[in-house]
JSON list of C-alpha atoms in Angstrom, two decimals:
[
{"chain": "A", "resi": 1, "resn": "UNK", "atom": "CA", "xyz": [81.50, 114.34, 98.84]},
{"chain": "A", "resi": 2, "resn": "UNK", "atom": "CA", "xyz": [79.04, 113.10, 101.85]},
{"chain": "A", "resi": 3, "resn": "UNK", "atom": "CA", "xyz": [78.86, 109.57, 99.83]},
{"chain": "A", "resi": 4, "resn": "UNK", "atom": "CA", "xyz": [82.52, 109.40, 99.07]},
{"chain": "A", "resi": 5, "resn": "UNK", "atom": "CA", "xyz": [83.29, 110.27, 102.93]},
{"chain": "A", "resi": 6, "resn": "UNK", "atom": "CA", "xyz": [80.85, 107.30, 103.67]},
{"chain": "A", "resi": 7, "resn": "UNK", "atom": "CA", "xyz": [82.70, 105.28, 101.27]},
{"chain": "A", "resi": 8, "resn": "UNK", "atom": "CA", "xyz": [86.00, 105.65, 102.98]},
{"chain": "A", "resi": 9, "resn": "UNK", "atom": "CA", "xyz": [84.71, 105.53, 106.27]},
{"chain": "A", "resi": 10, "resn": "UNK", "atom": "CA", "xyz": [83.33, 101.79, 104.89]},
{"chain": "A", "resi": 11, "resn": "UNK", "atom": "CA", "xyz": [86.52, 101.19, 103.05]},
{"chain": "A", "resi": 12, "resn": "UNK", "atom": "CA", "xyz": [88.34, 101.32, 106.63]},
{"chain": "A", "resi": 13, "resn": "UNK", "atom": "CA", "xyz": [86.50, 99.43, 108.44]},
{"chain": "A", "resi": 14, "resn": "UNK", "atom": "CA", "xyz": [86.27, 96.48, 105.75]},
{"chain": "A", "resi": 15, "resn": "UNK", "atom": "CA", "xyz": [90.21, 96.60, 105.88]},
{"chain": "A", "resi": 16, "resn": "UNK", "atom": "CA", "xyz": [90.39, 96.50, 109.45]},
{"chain": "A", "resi": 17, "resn": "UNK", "atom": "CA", "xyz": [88.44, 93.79, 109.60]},
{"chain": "A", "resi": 18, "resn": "UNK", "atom": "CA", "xyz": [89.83, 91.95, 107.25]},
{"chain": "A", "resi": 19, "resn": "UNK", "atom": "CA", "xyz": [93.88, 92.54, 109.01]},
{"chain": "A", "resi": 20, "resn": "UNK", "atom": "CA", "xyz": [91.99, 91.54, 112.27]},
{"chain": "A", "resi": 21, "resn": "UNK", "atom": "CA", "xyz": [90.58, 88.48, 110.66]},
{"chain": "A", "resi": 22, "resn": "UNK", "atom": "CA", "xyz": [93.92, 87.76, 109.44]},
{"chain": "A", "resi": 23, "resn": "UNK", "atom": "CA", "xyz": [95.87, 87.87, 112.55]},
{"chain": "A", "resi": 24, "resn": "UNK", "atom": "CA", "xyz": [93.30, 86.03, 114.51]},
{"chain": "A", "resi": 25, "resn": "UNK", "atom": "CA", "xyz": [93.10, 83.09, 111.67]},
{"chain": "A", "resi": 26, "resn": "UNK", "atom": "CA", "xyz": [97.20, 83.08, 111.92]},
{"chain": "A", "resi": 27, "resn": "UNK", "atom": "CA", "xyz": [97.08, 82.25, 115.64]},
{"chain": "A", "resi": 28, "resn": "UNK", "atom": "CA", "xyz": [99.22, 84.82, 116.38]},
{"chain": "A", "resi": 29, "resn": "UNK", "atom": "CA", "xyz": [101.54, 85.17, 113.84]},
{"chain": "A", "resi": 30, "resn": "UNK", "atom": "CA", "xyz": [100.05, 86.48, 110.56]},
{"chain": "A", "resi": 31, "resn": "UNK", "atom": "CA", "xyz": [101.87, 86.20, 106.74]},
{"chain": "A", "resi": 32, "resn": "UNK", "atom": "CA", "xyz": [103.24, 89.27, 105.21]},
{"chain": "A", "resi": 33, "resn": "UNK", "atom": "CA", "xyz": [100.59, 91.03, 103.94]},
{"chain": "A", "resi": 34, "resn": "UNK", "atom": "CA", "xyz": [100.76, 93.83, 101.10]},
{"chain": "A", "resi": 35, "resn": "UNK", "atom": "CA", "xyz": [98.13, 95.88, 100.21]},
{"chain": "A", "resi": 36, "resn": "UNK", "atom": "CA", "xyz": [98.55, 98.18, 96.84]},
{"chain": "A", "resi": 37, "resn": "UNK", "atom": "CA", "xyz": [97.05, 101.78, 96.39]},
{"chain": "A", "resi": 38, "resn": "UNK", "atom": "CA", "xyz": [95.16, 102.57, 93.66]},
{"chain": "A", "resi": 39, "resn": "UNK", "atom": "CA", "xyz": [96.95, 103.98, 90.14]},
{"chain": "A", "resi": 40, "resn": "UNK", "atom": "CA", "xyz": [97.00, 107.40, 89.14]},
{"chain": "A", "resi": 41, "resn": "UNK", "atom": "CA", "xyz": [94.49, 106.81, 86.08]},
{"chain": "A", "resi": 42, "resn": "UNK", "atom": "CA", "xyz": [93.29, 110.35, 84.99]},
{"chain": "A", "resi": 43, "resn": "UNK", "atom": "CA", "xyz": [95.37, 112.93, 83.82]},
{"chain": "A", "resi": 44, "resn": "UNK", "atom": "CA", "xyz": [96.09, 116.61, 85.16]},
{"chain": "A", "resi": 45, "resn": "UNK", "atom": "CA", "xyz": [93.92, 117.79, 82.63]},
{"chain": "A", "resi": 46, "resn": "UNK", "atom": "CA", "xyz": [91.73, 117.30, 80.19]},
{"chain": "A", "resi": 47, "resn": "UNK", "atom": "CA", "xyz": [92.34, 114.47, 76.98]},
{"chain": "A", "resi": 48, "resn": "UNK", "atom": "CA", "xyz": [90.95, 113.32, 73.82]},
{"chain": "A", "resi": 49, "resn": "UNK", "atom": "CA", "xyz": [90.22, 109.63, 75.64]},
{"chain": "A", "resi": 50, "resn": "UNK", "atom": "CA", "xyz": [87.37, 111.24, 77.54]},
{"chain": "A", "resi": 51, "resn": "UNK", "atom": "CA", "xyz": [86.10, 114.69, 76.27]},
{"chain": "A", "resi": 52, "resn": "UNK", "atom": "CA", "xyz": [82.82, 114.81, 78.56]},
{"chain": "A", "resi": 53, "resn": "UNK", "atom": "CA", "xyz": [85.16, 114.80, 81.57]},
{"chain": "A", "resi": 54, "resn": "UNK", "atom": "CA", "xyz": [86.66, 119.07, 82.45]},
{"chain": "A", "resi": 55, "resn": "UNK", "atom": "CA", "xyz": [90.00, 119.52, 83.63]},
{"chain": "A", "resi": 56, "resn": "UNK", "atom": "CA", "xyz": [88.36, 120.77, 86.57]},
{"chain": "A", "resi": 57, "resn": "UNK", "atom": "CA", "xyz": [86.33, 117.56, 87.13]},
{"chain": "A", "resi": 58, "resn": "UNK", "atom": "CA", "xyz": [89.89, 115.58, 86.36]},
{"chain": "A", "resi": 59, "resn": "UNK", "atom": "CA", "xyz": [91.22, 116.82, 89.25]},
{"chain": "A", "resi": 60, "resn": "UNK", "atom": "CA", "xyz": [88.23, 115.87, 91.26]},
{"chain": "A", "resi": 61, "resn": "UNK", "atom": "CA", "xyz": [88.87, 112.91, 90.52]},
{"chain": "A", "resi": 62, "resn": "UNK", "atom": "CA", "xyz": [92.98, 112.71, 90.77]},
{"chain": "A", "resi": 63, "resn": "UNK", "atom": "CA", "xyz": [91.69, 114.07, 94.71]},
{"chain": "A", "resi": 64, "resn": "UNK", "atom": "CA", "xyz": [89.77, 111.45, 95.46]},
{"chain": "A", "resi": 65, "resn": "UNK", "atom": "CA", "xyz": [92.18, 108.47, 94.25]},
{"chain": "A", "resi": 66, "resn": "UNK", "atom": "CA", "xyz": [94.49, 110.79, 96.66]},
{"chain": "A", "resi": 67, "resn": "UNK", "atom": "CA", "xyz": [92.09, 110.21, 99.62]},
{"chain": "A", "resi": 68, "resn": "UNK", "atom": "CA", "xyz": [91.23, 106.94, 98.96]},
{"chain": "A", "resi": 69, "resn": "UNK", "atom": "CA", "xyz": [95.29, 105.86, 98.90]},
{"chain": "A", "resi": 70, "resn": "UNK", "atom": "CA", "xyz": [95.29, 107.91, 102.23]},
{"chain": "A", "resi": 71, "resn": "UNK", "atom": "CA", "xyz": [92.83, 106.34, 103.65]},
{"chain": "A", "resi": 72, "resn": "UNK", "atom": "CA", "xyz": [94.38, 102.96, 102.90]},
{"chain": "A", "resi": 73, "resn": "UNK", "atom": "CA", "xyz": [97.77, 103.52, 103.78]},
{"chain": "A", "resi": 74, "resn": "UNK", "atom": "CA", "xyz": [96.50, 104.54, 106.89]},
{"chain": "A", "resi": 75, "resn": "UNK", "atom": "CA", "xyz": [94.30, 101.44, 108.15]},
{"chain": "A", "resi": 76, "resn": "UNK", "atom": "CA", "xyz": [97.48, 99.66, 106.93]},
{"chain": "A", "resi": 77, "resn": "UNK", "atom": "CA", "xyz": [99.88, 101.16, 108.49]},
{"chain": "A", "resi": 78, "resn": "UNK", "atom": "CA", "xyz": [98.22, 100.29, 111.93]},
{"chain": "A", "resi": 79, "resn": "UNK", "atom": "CA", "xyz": [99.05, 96.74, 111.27]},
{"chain": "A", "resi": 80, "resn": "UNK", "atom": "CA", "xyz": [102.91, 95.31, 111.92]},
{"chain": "A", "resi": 81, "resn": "UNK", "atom": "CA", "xyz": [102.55, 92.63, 109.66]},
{"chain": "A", "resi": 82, "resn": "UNK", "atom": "CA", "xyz": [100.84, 94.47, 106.81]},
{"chain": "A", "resi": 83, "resn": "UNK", "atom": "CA", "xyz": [103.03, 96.95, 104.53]},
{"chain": "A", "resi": 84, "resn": "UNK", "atom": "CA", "xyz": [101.41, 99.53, 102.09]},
{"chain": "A", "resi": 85, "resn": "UNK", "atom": "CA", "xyz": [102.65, 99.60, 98.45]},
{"chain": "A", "resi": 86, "resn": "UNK", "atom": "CA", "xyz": [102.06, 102.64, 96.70]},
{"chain": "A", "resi": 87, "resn": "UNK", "atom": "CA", "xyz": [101.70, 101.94, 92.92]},
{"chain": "A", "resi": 88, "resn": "UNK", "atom": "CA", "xyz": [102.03, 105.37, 90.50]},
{"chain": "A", "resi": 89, "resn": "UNK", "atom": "CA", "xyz": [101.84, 105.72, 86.88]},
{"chain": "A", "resi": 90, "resn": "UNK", "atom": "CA", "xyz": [102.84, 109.21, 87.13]},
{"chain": "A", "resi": 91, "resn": "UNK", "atom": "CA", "xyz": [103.85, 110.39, 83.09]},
{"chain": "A", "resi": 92, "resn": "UNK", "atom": "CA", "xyz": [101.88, 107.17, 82.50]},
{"chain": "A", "resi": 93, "resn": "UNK", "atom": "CA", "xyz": [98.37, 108.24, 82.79]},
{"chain": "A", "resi": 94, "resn": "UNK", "atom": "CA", "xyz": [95.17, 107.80, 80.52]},
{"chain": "A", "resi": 95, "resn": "UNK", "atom": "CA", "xyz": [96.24, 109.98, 77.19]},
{"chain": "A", "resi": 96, "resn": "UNK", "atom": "CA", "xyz": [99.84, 110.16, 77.67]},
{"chain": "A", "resi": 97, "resn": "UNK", "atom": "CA", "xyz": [102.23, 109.21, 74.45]},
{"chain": "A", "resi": 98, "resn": "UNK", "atom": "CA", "xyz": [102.96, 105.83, 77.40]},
{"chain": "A", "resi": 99, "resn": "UNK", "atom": "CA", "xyz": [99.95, 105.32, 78.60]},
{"chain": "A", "resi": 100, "resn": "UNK", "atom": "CA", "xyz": [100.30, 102.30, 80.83]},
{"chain": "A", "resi": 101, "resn": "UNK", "atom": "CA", "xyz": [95.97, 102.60, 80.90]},
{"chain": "A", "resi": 102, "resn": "UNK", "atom": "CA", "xyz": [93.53, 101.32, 78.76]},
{"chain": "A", "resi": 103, "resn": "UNK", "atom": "CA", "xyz": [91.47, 103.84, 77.09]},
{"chain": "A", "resi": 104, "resn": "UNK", "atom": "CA", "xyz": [87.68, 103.67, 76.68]},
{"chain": "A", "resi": 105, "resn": "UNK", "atom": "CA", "xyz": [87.75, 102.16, 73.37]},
{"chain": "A", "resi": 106, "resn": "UNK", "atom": "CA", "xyz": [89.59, 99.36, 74.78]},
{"chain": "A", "resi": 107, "resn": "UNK", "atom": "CA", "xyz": [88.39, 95.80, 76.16]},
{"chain": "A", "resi": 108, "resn": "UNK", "atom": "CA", "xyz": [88.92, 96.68, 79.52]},
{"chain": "A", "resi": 109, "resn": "UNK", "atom": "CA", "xyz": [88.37, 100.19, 79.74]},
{"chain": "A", "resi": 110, "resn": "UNK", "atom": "CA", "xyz": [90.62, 102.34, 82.32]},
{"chain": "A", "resi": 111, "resn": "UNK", "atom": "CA", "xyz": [92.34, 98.80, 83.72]},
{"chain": "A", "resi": 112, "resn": "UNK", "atom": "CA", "xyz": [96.08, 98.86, 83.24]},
{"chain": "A", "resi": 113, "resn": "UNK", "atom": "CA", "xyz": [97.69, 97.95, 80.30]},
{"chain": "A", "resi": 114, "resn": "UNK", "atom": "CA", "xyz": [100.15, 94.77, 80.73]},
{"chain": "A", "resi": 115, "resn": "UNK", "atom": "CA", "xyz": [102.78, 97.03, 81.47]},
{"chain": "A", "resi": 116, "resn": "UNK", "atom": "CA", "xyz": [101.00, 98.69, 84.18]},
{"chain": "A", "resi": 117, "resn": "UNK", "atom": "CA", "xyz": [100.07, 95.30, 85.26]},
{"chain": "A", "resi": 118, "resn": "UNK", "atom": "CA", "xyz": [103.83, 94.78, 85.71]},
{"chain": "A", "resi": 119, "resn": "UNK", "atom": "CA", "xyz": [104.86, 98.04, 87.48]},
{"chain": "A", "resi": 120, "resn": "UNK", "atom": "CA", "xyz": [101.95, 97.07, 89.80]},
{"chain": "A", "resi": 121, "resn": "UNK", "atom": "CA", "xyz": [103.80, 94.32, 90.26]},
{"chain": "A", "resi": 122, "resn": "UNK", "atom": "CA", "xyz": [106.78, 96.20, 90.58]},
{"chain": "A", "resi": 123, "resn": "UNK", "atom": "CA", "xyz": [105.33, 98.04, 93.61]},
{"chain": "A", "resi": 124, "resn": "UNK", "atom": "CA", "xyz": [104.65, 95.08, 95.64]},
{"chain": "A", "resi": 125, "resn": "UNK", "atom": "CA", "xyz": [108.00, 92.82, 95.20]},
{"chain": "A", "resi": 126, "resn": "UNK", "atom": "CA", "xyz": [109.42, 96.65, 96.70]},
{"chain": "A", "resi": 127, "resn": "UNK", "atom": "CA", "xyz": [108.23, 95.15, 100.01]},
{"chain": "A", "resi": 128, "resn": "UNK", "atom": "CA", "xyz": [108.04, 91.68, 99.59]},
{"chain": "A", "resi": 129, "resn": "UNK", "atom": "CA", "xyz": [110.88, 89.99, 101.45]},
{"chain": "A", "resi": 130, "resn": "UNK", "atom": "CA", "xyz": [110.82, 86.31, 100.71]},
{"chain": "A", "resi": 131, "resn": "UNK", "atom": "CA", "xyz": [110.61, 83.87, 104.27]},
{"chain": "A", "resi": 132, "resn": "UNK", "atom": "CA", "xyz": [113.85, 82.60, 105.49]},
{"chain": "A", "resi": 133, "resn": "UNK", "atom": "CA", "xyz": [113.25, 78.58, 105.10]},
{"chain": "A", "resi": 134, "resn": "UNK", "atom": "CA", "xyz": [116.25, 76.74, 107.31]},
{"chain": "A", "resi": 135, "resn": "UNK", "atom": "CA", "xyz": [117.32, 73.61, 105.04]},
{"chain": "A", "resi": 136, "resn": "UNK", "atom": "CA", "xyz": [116.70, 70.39, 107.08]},
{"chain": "A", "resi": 137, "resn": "UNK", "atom": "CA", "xyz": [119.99, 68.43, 107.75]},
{"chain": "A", "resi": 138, "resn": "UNK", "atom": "CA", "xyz": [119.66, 64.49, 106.52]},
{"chain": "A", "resi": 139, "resn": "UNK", "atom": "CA", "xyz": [118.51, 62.98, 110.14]},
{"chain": "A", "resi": 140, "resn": "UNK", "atom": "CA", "xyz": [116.20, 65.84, 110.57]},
{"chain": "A", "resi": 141, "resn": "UNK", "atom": "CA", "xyz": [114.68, 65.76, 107.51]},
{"chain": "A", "resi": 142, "resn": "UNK", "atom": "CA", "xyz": [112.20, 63.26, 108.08]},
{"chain": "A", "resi": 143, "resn": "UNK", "atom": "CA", "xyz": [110.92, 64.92, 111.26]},
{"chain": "A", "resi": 144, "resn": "UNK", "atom": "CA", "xyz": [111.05, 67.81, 109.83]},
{"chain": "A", "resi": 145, "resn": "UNK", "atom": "CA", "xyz": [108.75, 67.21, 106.75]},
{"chain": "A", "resi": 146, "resn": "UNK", "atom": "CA", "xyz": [106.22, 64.93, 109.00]},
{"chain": "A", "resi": 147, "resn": "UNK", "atom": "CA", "xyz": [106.69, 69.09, 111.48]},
{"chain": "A", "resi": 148, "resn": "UNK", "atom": "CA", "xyz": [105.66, 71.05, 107.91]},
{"chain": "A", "resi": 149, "resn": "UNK", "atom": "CA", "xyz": [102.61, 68.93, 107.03]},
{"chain": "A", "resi": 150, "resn": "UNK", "atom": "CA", "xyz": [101.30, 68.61, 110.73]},
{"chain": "A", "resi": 151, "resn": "UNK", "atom": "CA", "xyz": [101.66, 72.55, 110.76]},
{"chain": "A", "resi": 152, "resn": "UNK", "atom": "CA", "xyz": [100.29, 73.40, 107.37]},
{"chain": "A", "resi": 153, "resn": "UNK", "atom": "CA", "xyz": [97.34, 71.10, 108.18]},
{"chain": "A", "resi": 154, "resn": "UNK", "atom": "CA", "xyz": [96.92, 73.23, 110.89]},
{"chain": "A", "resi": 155, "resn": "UNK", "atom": "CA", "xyz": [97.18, 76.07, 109.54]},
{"chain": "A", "resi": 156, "resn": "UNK", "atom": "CA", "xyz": [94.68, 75.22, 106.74]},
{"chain": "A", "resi": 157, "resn": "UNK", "atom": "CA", "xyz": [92.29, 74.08, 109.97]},
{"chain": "A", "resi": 158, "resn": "UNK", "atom": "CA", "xyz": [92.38, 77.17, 111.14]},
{"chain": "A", "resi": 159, "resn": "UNK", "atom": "CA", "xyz": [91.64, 79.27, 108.28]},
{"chain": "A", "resi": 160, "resn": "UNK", "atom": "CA", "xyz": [88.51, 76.47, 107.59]},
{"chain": "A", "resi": 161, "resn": "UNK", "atom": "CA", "xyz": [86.75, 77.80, 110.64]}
]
């Protein structure tokens, strides 16, 4: 529990850092930025997938994906720009009849399957409103594309340093 506490304690300061770095790289005014929590991968209790893991550890476990979503939603929540997207397979955990995990016997043990892949998905385009772009009249658009590349040179200066 002391090293998991640690961990978080790490975790939030890594993600603050990385928001700060992100609005001071932006000059000011920082992209949309969505950050996902962490799928509900074990079950309530215990399953066939992993027999050397107790109910009673299982829900150790479930606790601490709890806390570490917590702890995430919360150093992103401190951060206009930024918007938390919880992502839960709820019914859809390891050893359920629609699992959207990969079991242990699987190439890529505990990931999510590609449906789980998409409901991750799912969970993000929830917050993800898509910029407003004005469309450049015909005299403008000259200036205007001459504007975009000046600005995204900029911006890509920026970032460089």
């Amino acid at each position: 529990t002391t090293r998991f506490n640690a961990y978080l304690v790490d975790l939030k300061l890594e993600l603050n850092r990385a928001m700060a770095t992100i609005h001071s790289r932006s000059g000011g005014t920082p992209p949309q930025v969505i950050v996902t929590g962490y799928y509900d991968l074990f079950p309530s209790k215990a399953c066939e997938a992993i027999p050397e893991v107790t109910t009673t550890e299982l829900q150790w476990l479930r606790n601490r994906n709890a806390a570490l979503n917590r702890a995430i939603s919360g150093t992103v929540a401190k951060y206009s720009f930024a918007k938390y997207a919880p992502v839960s397979f709820k019914g859809h955990e390891l050893c359920t009849t629609d699992s959207w995990v990969q079991d242990n016997t699987a190439p890529m043990p505990f990931h999510p399957t590609a449906t789980g892949q998409q409901k991750i998905a799912d969970a993000v385009m929830k917050y993800y409103k898509t910029p407003q772009v004005s469309q450049p009249t015909a005299s403008s658009q000259s200036s205007s594309t001459s504007s975009y590349r000046e600005r995204a040179l900029d911006i890509y200066q920026r970032l460089r340093r």
